[in-house]
mmCIF file of C-alpha atoms in Angstrom:
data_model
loop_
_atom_site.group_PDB
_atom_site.id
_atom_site.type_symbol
_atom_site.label_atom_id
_atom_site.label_comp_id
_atom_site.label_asym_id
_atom_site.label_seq_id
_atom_site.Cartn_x
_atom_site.Cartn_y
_atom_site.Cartn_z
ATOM 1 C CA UNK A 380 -5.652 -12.908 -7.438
ATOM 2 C CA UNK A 381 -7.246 -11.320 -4.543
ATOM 3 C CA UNK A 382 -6.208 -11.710 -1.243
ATOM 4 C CA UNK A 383 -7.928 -11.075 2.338
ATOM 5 C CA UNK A 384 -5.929 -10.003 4.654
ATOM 6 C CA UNK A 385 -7.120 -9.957 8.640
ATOM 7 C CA UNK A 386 -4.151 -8.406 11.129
ATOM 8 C CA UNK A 387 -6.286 -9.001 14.700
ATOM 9 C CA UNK A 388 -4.540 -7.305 17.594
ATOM 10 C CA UNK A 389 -5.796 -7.057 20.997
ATOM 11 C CA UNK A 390 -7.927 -3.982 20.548
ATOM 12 C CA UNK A 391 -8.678 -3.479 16.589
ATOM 13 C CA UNK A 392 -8.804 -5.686 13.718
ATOM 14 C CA UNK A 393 -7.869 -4.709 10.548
ATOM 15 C CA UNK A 394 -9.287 -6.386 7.185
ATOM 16 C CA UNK A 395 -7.398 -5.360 3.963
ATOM 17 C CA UNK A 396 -7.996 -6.929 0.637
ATOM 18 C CA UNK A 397 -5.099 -6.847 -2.079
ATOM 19 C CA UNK A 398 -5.465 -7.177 -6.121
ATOM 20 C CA UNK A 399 -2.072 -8.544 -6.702
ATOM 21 C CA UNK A 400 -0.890 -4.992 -7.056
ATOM 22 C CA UNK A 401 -2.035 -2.768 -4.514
ATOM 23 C CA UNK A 402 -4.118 -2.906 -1.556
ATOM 24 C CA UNK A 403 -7.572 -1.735 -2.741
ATOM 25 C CA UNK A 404 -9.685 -1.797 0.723
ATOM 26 C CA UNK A 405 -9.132 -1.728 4.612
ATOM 27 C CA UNK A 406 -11.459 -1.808 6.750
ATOM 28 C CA UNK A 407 -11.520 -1.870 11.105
ATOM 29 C CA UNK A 408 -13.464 -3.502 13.552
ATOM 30 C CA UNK A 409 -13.337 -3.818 17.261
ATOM 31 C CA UNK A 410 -11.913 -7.247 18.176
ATOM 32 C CA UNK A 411 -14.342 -9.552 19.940
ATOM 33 C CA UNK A 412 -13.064 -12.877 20.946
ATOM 34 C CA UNK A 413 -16.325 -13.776 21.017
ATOM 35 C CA UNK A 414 -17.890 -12.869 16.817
ATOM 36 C CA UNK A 415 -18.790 -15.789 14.986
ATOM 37 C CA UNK A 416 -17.900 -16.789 11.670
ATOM 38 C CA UNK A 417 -21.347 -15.905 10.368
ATOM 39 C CA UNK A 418 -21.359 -12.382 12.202
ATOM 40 C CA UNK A 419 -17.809 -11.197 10.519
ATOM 41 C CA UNK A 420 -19.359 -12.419 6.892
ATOM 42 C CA UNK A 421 -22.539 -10.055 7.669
ATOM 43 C CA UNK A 422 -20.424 -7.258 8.376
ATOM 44 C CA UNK A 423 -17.872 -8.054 5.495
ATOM 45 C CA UNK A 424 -20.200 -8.770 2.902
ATOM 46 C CA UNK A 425 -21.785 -5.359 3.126
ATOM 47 C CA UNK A 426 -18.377 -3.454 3.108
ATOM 48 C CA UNK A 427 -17.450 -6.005 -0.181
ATOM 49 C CA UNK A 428 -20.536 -4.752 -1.818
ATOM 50 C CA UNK A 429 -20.047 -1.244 -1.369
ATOM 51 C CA UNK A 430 -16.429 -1.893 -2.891
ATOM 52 C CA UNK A 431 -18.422 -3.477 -6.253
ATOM 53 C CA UNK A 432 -17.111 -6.998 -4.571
ATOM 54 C CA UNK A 433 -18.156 -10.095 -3.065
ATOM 55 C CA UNK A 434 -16.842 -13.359 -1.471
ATOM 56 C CA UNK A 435 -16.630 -14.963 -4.603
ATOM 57 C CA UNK A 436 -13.643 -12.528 -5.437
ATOM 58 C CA UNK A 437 -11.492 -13.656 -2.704
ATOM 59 C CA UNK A 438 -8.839 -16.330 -3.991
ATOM 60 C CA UNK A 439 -7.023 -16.124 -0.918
ATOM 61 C CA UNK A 440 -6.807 -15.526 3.047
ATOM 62 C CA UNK A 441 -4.072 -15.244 5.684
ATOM 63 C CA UNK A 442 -4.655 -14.229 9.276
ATOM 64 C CA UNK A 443 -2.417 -13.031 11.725
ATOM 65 C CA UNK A 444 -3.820 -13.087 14.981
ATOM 66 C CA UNK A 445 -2.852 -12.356 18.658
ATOM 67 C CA UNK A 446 -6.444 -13.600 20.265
ATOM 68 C CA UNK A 447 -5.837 -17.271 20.270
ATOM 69 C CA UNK A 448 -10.178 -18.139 20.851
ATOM 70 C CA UNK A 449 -10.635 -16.170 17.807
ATOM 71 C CA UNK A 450 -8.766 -17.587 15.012
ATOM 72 C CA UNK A 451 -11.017 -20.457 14.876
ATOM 73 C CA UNK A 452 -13.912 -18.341 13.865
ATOM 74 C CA UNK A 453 -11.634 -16.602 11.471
ATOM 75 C CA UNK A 454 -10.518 -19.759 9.748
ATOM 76 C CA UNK A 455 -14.494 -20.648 9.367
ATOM 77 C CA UNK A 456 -15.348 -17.209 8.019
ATOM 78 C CA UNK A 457 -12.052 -18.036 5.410
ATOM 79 C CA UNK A 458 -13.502 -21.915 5.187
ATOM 80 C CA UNK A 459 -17.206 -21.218 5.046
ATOM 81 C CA UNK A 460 -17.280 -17.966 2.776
ATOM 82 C CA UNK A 461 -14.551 -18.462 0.703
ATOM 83 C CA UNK A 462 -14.025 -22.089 0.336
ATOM 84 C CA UNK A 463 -10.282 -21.730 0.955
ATOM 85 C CA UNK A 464 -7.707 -23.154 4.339
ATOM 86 C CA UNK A 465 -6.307 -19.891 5.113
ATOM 87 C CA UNK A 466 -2.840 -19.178 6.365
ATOM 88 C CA UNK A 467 -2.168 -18.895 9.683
ATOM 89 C CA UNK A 468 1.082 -17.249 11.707
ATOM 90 C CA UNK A 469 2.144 -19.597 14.221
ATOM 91 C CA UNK A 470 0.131 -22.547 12.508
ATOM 92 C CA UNK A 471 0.294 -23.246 8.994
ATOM 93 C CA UNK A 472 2.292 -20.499 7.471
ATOM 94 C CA UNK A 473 6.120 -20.529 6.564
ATOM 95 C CA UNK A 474 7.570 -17.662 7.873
ATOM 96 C CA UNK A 475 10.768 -17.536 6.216
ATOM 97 C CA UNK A 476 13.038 -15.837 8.851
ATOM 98 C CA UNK A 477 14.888 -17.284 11.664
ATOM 99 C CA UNK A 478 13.764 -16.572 15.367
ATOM 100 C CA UNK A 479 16.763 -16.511 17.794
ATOM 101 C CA UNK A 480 15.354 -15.824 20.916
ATOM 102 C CA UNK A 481 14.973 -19.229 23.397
ATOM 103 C CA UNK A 482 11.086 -20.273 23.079
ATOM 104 C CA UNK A 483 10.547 -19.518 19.094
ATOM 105 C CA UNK A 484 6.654 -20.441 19.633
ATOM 106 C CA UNK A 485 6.201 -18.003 22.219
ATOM 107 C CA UNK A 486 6.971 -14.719 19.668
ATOM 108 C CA UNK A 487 3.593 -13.070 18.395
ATOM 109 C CA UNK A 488 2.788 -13.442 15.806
ATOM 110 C CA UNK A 489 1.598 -9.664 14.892
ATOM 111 C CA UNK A 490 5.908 -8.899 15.980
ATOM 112 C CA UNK A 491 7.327 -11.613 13.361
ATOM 113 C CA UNK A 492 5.062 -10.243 10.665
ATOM 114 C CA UNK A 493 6.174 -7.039 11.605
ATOM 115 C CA UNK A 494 10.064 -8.014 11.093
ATOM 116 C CA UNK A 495 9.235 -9.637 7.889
ATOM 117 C CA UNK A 496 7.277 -6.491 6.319
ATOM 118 C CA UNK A 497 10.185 -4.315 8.080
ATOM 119 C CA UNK A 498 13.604 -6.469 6.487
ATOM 120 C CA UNK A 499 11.615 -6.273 3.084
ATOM 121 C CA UNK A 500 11.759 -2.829 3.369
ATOM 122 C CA UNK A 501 14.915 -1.345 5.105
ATOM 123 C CA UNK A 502 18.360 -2.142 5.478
ATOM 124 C CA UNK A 503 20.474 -3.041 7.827
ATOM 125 C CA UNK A 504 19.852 -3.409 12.178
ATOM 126 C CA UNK A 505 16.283 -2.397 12.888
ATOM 127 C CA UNK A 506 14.923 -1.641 15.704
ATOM 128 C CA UNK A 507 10.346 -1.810 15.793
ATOM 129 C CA UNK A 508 8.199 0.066 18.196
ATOM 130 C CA UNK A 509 5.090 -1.008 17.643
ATOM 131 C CA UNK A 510 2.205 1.133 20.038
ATOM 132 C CA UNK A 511 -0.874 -0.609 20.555
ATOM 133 C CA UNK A 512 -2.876 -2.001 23.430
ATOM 134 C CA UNK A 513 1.005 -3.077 24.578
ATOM 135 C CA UNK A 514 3.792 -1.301 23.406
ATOM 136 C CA UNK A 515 6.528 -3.528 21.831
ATOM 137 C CA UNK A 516 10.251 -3.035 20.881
ATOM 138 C CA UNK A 517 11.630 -5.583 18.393
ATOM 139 C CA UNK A 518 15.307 -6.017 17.004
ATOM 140 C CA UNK A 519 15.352 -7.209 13.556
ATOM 141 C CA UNK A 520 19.022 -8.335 12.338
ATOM 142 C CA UNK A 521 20.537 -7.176 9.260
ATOM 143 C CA UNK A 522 20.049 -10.572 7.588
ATOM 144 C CA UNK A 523 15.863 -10.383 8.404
ATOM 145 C CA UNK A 524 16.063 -12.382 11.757
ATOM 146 C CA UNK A 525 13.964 -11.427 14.632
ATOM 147 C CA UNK A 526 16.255 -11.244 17.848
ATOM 148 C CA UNK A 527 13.509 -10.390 20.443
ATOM 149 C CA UNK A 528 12.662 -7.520 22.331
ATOM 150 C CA UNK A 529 10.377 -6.250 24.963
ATOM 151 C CA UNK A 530 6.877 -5.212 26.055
ATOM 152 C CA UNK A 531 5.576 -2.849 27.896
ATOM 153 C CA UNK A 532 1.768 -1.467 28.418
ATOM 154 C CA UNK A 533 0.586 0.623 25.647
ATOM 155 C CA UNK A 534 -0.372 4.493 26.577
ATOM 156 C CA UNK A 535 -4.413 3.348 26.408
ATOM 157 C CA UNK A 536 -3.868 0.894 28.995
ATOM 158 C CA UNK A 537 -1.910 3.256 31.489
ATOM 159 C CA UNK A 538 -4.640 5.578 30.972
ATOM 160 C CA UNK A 539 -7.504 3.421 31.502
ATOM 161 C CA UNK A 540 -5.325 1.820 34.623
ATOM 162 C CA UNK A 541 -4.933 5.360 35.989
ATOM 163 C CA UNK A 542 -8.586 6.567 35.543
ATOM 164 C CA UNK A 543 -9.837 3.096 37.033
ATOM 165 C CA UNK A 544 -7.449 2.867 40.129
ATOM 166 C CA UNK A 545 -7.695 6.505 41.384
ATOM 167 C CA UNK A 546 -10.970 7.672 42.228
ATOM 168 C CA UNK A 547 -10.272 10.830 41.635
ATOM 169 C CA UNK A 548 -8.649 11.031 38.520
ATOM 170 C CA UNK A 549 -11.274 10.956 35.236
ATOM 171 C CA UNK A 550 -11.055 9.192 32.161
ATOM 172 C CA UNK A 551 -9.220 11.314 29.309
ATOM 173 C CA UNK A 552 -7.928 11.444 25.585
ATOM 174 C CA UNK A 553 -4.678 11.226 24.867
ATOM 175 C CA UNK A 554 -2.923 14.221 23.274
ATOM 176 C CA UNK A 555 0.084 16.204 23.273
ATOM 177 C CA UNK A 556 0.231 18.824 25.652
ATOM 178 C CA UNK A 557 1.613 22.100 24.845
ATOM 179 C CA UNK A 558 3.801 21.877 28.173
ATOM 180 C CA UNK A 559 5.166 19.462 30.533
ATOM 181 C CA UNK A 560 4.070 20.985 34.065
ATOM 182 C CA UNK A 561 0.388 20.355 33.934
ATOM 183 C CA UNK A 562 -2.025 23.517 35.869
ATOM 184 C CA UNK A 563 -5.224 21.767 36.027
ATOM 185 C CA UNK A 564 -5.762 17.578 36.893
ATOM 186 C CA UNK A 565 -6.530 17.173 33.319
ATOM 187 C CA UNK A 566 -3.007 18.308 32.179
ATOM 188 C CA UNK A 567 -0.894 16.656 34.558
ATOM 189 C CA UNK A 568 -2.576 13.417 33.169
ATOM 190 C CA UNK A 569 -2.026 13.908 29.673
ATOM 191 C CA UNK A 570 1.706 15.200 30.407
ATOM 192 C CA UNK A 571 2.345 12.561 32.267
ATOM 193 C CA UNK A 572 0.800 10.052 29.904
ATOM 194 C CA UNK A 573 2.370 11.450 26.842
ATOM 195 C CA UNK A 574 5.770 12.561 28.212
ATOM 196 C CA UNK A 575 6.135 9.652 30.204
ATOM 197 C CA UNK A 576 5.665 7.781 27.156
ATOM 198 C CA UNK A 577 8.289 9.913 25.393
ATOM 199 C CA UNK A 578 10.593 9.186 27.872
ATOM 200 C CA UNK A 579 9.754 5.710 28.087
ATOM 201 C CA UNK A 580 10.161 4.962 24.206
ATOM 202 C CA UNK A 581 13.184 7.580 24.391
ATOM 203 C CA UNK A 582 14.960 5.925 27.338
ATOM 204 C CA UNK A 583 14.690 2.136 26.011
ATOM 205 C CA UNK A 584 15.865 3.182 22.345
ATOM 206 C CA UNK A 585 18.771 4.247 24.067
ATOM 207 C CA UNK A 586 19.410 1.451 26.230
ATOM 208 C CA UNK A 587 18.708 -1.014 23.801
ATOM 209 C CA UNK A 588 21.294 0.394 20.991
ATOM 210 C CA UNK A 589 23.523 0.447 23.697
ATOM 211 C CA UNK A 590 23.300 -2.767 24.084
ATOM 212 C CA UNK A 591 23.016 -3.857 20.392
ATOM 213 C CA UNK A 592 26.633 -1.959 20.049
ATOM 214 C CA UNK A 593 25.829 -1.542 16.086
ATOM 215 C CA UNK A 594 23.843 1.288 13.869
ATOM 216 C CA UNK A 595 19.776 0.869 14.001
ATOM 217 C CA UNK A 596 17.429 2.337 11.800
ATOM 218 C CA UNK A 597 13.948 2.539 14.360
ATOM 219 C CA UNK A 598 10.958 2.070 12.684
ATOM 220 C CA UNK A 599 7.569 3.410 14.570
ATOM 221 C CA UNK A 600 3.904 1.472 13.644
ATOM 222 C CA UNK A 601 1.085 0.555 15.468
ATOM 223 C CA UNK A 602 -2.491 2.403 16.057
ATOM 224 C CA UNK A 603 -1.411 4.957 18.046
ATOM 225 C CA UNK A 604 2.056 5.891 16.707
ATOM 226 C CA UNK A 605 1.152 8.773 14.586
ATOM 227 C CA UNK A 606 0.929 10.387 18.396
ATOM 228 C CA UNK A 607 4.666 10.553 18.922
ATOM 229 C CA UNK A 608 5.451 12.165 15.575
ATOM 230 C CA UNK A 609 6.995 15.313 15.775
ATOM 231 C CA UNK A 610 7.837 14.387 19.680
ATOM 232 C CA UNK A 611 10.371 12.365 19.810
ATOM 233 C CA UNK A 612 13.856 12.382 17.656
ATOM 234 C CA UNK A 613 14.731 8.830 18.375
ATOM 235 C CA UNK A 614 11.957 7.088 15.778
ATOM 236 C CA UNK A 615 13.915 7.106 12.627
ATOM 237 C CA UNK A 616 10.623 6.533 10.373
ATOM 238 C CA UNK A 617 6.799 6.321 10.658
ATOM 239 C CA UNK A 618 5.596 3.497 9.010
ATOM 240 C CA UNK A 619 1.854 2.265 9.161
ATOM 241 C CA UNK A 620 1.817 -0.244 6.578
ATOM 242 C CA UNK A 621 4.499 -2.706 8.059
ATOM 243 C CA UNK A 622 2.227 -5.603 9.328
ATOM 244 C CA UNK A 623 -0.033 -5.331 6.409
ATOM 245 C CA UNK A 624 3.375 -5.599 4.176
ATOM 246 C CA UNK A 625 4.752 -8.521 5.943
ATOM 247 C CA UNK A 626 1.830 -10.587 5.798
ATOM 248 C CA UNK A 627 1.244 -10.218 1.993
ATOM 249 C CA UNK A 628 5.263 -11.179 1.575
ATOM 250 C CA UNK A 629 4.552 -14.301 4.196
ATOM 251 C CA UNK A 630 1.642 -14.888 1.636
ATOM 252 C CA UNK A 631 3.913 -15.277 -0.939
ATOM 253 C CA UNK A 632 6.064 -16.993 0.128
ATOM 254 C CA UNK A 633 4.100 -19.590 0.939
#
Protein backbone atom coordinates (compact mmCIF):
# COMPACT_ATOMS: atom_id res chain seq x y z
CA UNK A 1 0.00 0.00 0.00
CA UNK A 2 1.29 3.36 -0.70
CA UNK A 3 1.67 5.88 1.68
CA UNK A 4 2.11 9.87 1.49
CA UNK A 5 4.05 11.15 3.75
CA UNK A 6 4.17 15.26 4.39
CA UNK A 7 6.90 16.29 7.37
CA UNK A 8 6.05 20.41 7.26
CA UNK A 9 8.56 22.34 9.33
CA UNK A 10 8.78 25.95 9.60
CA UNK A 11 10.89 26.58 6.54
CA UNK A 12 10.64 23.35 4.09
CA UNK A 13 8.20 20.73 3.57
CA UNK A 14 9.05 17.51 2.70
CA UNK A 15 6.61 15.01 0.71
CA UNK A 16 7.82 11.34 0.60
CA UNK A 17 5.76 8.53 -0.73
CA UNK A 18 6.48 4.84 0.55
CA UNK A 19 5.58 1.33 -1.32
CA UNK A 20 5.36 -0.70 1.77
CA UNK A 21 9.04 -1.39 1.37
CA UNK A 22 11.04 1.49 0.67
CA UNK A 23 10.56 5.04 0.20
CA UNK A 24 10.36 5.50 -3.60
CA UNK A 25 10.00 9.53 -3.92
CA UNK A 26 10.71 12.81 -1.87
CA UNK A 27 10.11 15.73 -2.91
CA UNK A 28 10.55 19.69 -1.13
CA UNK A 29 8.66 22.66 -1.17
CA UNK A 30 8.85 25.94 0.58
CA UNK A 31 6.22 26.02 3.36
CA UNK A 32 3.46 28.57 2.87
CA UNK A 33 0.90 28.80 5.53
CA UNK A 34 -1.02 30.22 3.14
CA UNK A 35 -1.19 27.14 -0.24
CA UNK A 36 -4.44 25.76 -0.72
CA UNK A 37 -5.47 22.35 -1.00
CA UNK A 38 -5.95 22.68 -4.74
CA UNK A 39 -2.44 24.48 -5.23
CA UNK A 40 -0.34 21.49 -3.37
CA UNK A 41 -2.43 18.83 -5.74
CA UNK A 42 -1.19 20.99 -8.92
CA UNK A 43 2.21 20.83 -7.84
CA UNK A 44 1.98 17.10 -6.61
CA UNK A 45 0.23 15.73 -9.38
CA UNK A 46 2.91 16.75 -11.82
CA UNK A 47 5.83 15.35 -9.64
CA UNK A 48 3.37 11.88 -9.33
CA UNK A 49 3.31 11.78 -13.04
CA UNK A 50 6.81 12.11 -13.68
CA UNK A 51 7.23 9.16 -11.04
CA UNK A 52 4.69 6.92 -13.55
CA UNK A 53 2.03 7.73 -10.51
CA UNK A 54 -1.03 9.42 -9.67
CA UNK A 55 -3.46 10.17 -6.76
CA UNK A 56 -5.26 7.19 -7.31
CA UNK A 57 -2.08 5.25 -6.01
CA UNK A 58 -2.09 6.75 -2.68
CA UNK A 59 -3.86 4.34 -0.04
CA UNK A 60 -2.70 6.35 2.68
CA UNK A 61 -1.60 9.85 4.30
CA UNK A 62 -0.11 11.07 7.58
CA UNK A 63 1.07 14.60 8.23
CA UNK A 64 3.23 15.90 10.70
CA UNK A 65 3.09 19.44 10.89
CA UNK A 66 4.53 22.37 12.97
CA UNK A 67 2.36 25.31 11.06
CA UNK A 68 -0.87 24.91 12.86
CA UNK A 69 -3.07 27.27 9.76
CA UNK A 70 -1.74 24.79 7.43
CA UNK A 71 -2.77 21.41 8.34
CA UNK A 72 -6.22 22.14 7.40
CA UNK A 73 -5.33 22.55 3.81
CA UNK A 74 -3.22 19.48 4.11
CA UNK A 75 -6.00 17.33 5.45
CA UNK A 76 -8.21 18.65 2.27
CA UNK A 77 -5.44 17.94 -0.22
CA UNK A 78 -5.42 14.14 1.76
CA UNK A 79 -9.56 14.41 1.82
CA UNK A 80 -10.16 15.89 -1.60
CA UNK A 81 -7.41 14.01 -3.75
CA UNK A 82 -7.21 10.95 -2.14
CA UNK A 83 -10.47 10.24 -0.57
CA UNK A 84 -8.81 9.21 2.70
CA UNK A 85 -8.88 11.11 6.76
CA UNK A 86 -5.27 11.33 7.11
CA UNK A 87 -3.29 11.00 10.29
CA UNK A 88 -2.41 13.72 12.13
CA UNK A 89 0.45 14.22 15.11
CA UNK A 90 -1.09 15.94 17.87
CA UNK A 91 -4.73 15.14 16.51
CA UNK A 92 -5.74 11.87 15.44
CA UNK A 93 -2.68 9.75 15.52
CA UNK A 94 -1.54 7.29 18.36
CA UNK A 95 1.78 7.96 19.11
CA UNK A 96 2.77 5.10 21.07
CA UNK A 97 5.43 6.57 23.47
CA UNK A 98 5.03 8.26 26.69
CA UNK A 99 5.76 12.11 27.03
CA UNK A 100 7.10 13.01 30.53
CA UNK A 101 7.64 16.46 30.40
CA UNK A 102 4.62 18.73 32.31
CA UNK A 103 2.31 20.07 29.28
CA UNK A 104 2.36 16.74 26.91
CA UNK A 105 0.26 18.86 24.20
CA UNK A 106 2.70 21.48 24.03
CA UNK A 107 5.72 18.98 22.46
CA UNK A 108 5.99 19.34 18.52
CA UNK A 109 5.06 17.34 16.90
CA UNK A 110 8.09 17.17 14.19
CA UNK A 111 10.38 16.33 17.99
CA UNK A 112 8.00 13.25 19.05
CA UNK A 113 8.21 11.85 15.55
CA UNK A 114 11.69 12.34 15.75
CA UNK A 115 12.02 10.18 19.14
CA UNK A 116 9.84 7.58 17.69
CA UNK A 117 11.95 7.12 14.29
CA UNK A 118 15.16 7.55 16.69
CA UNK A 119 14.10 4.56 19.66
CA UNK A 120 13.22 2.35 16.51
CA UNK A 121 16.52 2.68 15.54
CA UNK A 122 19.17 2.95 18.38
CA UNK A 123 19.62 1.78 21.71
CA UNK A 124 19.76 2.96 24.77
CA UNK A 125 19.72 7.14 26.18
CA UNK A 126 19.56 9.35 23.13
CA UNK A 127 20.14 12.50 22.89
CA UNK A 128 18.47 14.54 19.14
CA UNK A 129 19.79 17.70 17.67
CA UNK A 130 17.68 18.50 15.21
CA UNK A 131 19.00 21.98 13.03
CA UNK A 132 16.40 23.70 11.27
CA UNK A 133 14.77 27.10 11.27
CA UNK A 134 15.20 26.43 15.39
CA UNK A 135 17.65 24.24 16.61
CA UNK A 136 16.30 21.56 19.04
CA UNK A 137 17.89 19.13 21.60
CA UNK A 138 15.67 16.19 22.62
CA UNK A 139 16.33 13.34 25.29
CA UNK A 140 14.83 10.16 24.32
CA UNK A 141 14.86 7.44 27.29
CA UNK A 142 16.08 4.06 26.88
CA UNK A 143 12.55 2.63 26.97
CA UNK A 144 11.42 5.17 23.73
CA UNK A 145 10.02 8.03 25.99
CA UNK A 146 10.55 11.56 25.08
CA UNK A 147 11.86 13.49 28.27
CA UNK A 148 12.05 17.04 26.74
CA UNK A 149 14.67 19.22 25.80
CA UNK A 150 15.41 22.63 24.53
CA UNK A 151 15.34 25.16 21.68
CA UNK A 152 17.33 27.47 20.52
CA UNK A 153 17.41 29.63 17.05
CA UNK A 154 18.64 27.72 14.17
CA UNK A 155 22.05 29.12 12.39
CA UNK A 156 19.61 30.65 9.33
CA UNK A 157 17.80 32.66 11.73
CA UNK A 158 20.96 34.16 13.57
CA UNK A 159 22.16 34.96 10.25
CA UNK A 160 19.24 36.58 8.82
CA UNK A 161 18.84 38.40 12.51
CA UNK A 162 22.45 39.60 12.16
CA UNK A 163 22.30 40.82 8.48
CA UNK A 164 18.81 42.56 9.27
CA UNK A 165 19.76 44.32 12.64
CA UNK A 166 23.23 45.70 11.67
CA UNK A 167 23.33 47.91 8.86
CA UNK A 168 26.44 47.20 8.09
CA UNK A 169 26.81 43.70 8.09
CA UNK A 170 25.47 41.86 4.55
CA UNK A 171 23.53 38.93 4.08
CA UNK A 172 25.79 35.65 3.70
CA UNK A 173 25.91 31.74 3.19
CA UNK A 174 26.70 29.69 5.70
CA UNK A 175 29.90 27.62 5.46
CA UNK A 176 32.76 26.40 7.28
CA UNK A 177 35.54 28.59 7.47
CA UNK A 178 38.97 27.40 7.14
CA UNK A 179 39.89 29.45 10.43
CA UNK A 180 38.37 30.90 13.41
CA UNK A 181 39.84 34.62 13.41
CA UNK A 182 38.00 36.06 10.49
CA UNK A 183 40.38 38.96 8.15
CA UNK A 184 37.70 40.41 6.15
CA UNK A 185 33.70 41.26 7.53
CA UNK A 186 32.64 38.35 5.55
CA UNK A 187 34.75 35.85 7.63
CA UNK A 188 34.19 37.03 10.98
CA UNK A 189 30.44 36.37 10.13
CA UNK A 190 30.67 32.99 8.97
CA UNK A 191 33.21 32.11 11.95
CA UNK A 192 31.17 33.41 14.19
CA UNK A 193 28.03 31.84 12.80
CA UNK A 194 29.50 28.46 12.35
CA UNK A 195 31.84 28.28 15.38
CA UNK A 196 29.48 29.80 17.54
CA UNK A 197 27.21 27.18 16.54
CA UNK A 198 29.87 24.55 17.26
CA UNK A 199 30.26 25.77 20.48
CA UNK A 200 26.75 26.19 21.09
CA UNK A 201 25.73 22.48 20.08
CA UNK A 202 29.21 21.45 21.78
CA UNK A 203 28.60 23.29 25.07
CA UNK A 204 24.81 22.05 25.63
CA UNK A 205 25.75 18.28 24.73
CA UNK A 206 27.92 18.63 27.50
CA UNK A 207 25.78 20.20 29.92
CA UNK A 208 22.95 18.21 29.19
CA UNK A 209 24.80 14.62 29.71
CA UNK A 210 25.91 16.11 32.68
CA UNK A 211 22.88 16.43 33.78
CA UNK A 212 21.33 13.18 32.40
CA UNK A 213 24.27 11.39 34.62
CA UNK A 214 23.93 8.17 32.16
CA UNK A 215 25.65 7.14 28.58
CA UNK A 216 23.91 8.98 25.37
CA UNK A 217 24.24 8.06 21.97
CA UNK A 218 23.57 11.87 20.04
CA UNK A 219 21.93 11.63 17.00
CA UNK A 220 22.27 14.83 14.46
CA UNK A 221 19.13 15.49 11.69
CA UNK A 222 17.54 18.31 10.40
CA UNK A 223 18.15 20.45 6.99
CA UNK A 224 21.13 21.88 7.82
CA UNK A 225 23.00 19.23 9.85
CA UNK A 226 25.15 17.81 7.20
CA UNK A 227 27.03 21.41 8.02
CA UNK A 228 28.50 20.29 11.31
CA UNK A 229 29.87 17.00 10.02
CA UNK A 230 33.35 16.64 10.29
CA UNK A 231 33.23 19.76 12.94
CA UNK A 232 32.20 18.71 15.83
CA UNK A 233 33.13 15.28 17.86
CA UNK A 234 30.19 15.41 20.14
CA UNK A 235 27.32 14.19 17.35
CA UNK A 236 27.62 10.50 17.68
CA UNK A 237 25.72 9.86 14.19
CA UNK A 238 24.28 11.75 11.17
CA UNK A 239 21.04 10.67 10.47
CA UNK A 240 18.66 12.36 7.83
CA UNK A 241 15.99 9.94 7.61
CA UNK A 242 14.76 10.03 11.34
CA UNK A 243 11.44 12.04 10.98
CA UNK A 244 10.60 10.39 7.78
CA UNK A 245 11.22 6.90 9.81
CA UNK A 246 9.16 7.79 12.73
CA UNK A 247 6.23 8.83 10.94
CA UNK A 248 5.93 5.66 8.75
CA UNK A 249 6.33 3.52 12.29
CA UNK A 250 3.48 6.07 13.87
CA UNK A 251 1.66 4.98 10.58
CA UNK A 252 1.75 1.67 11.55
CA UNK A 253 0.99 1.64 14.41
CA UNK A 254 -2.00 3.11 14.01
Amino acid sequence: MMLLAIEQGNTNTLFAIHDGESWIAQWRTATEATRTADEYAVWLSQLLHMHKLSFDDLKGCIVSSVVPQSIFNLRNLSRRYMNVEPLIIGENANLGIEVRISKPSEAGADRLVNAVGAHLTYPGDLLLIDSGTATTFDVVAADGAFEGGLIAPGINLSLTALHEAAAKLPRIAIQKPDRVIGKDTVGAMQSGVFWGYISLIEGLVDRIKAEWGKPMTVIGTGGVASLFEGATTRIDRFDPDLTIRGLLEIWRRN
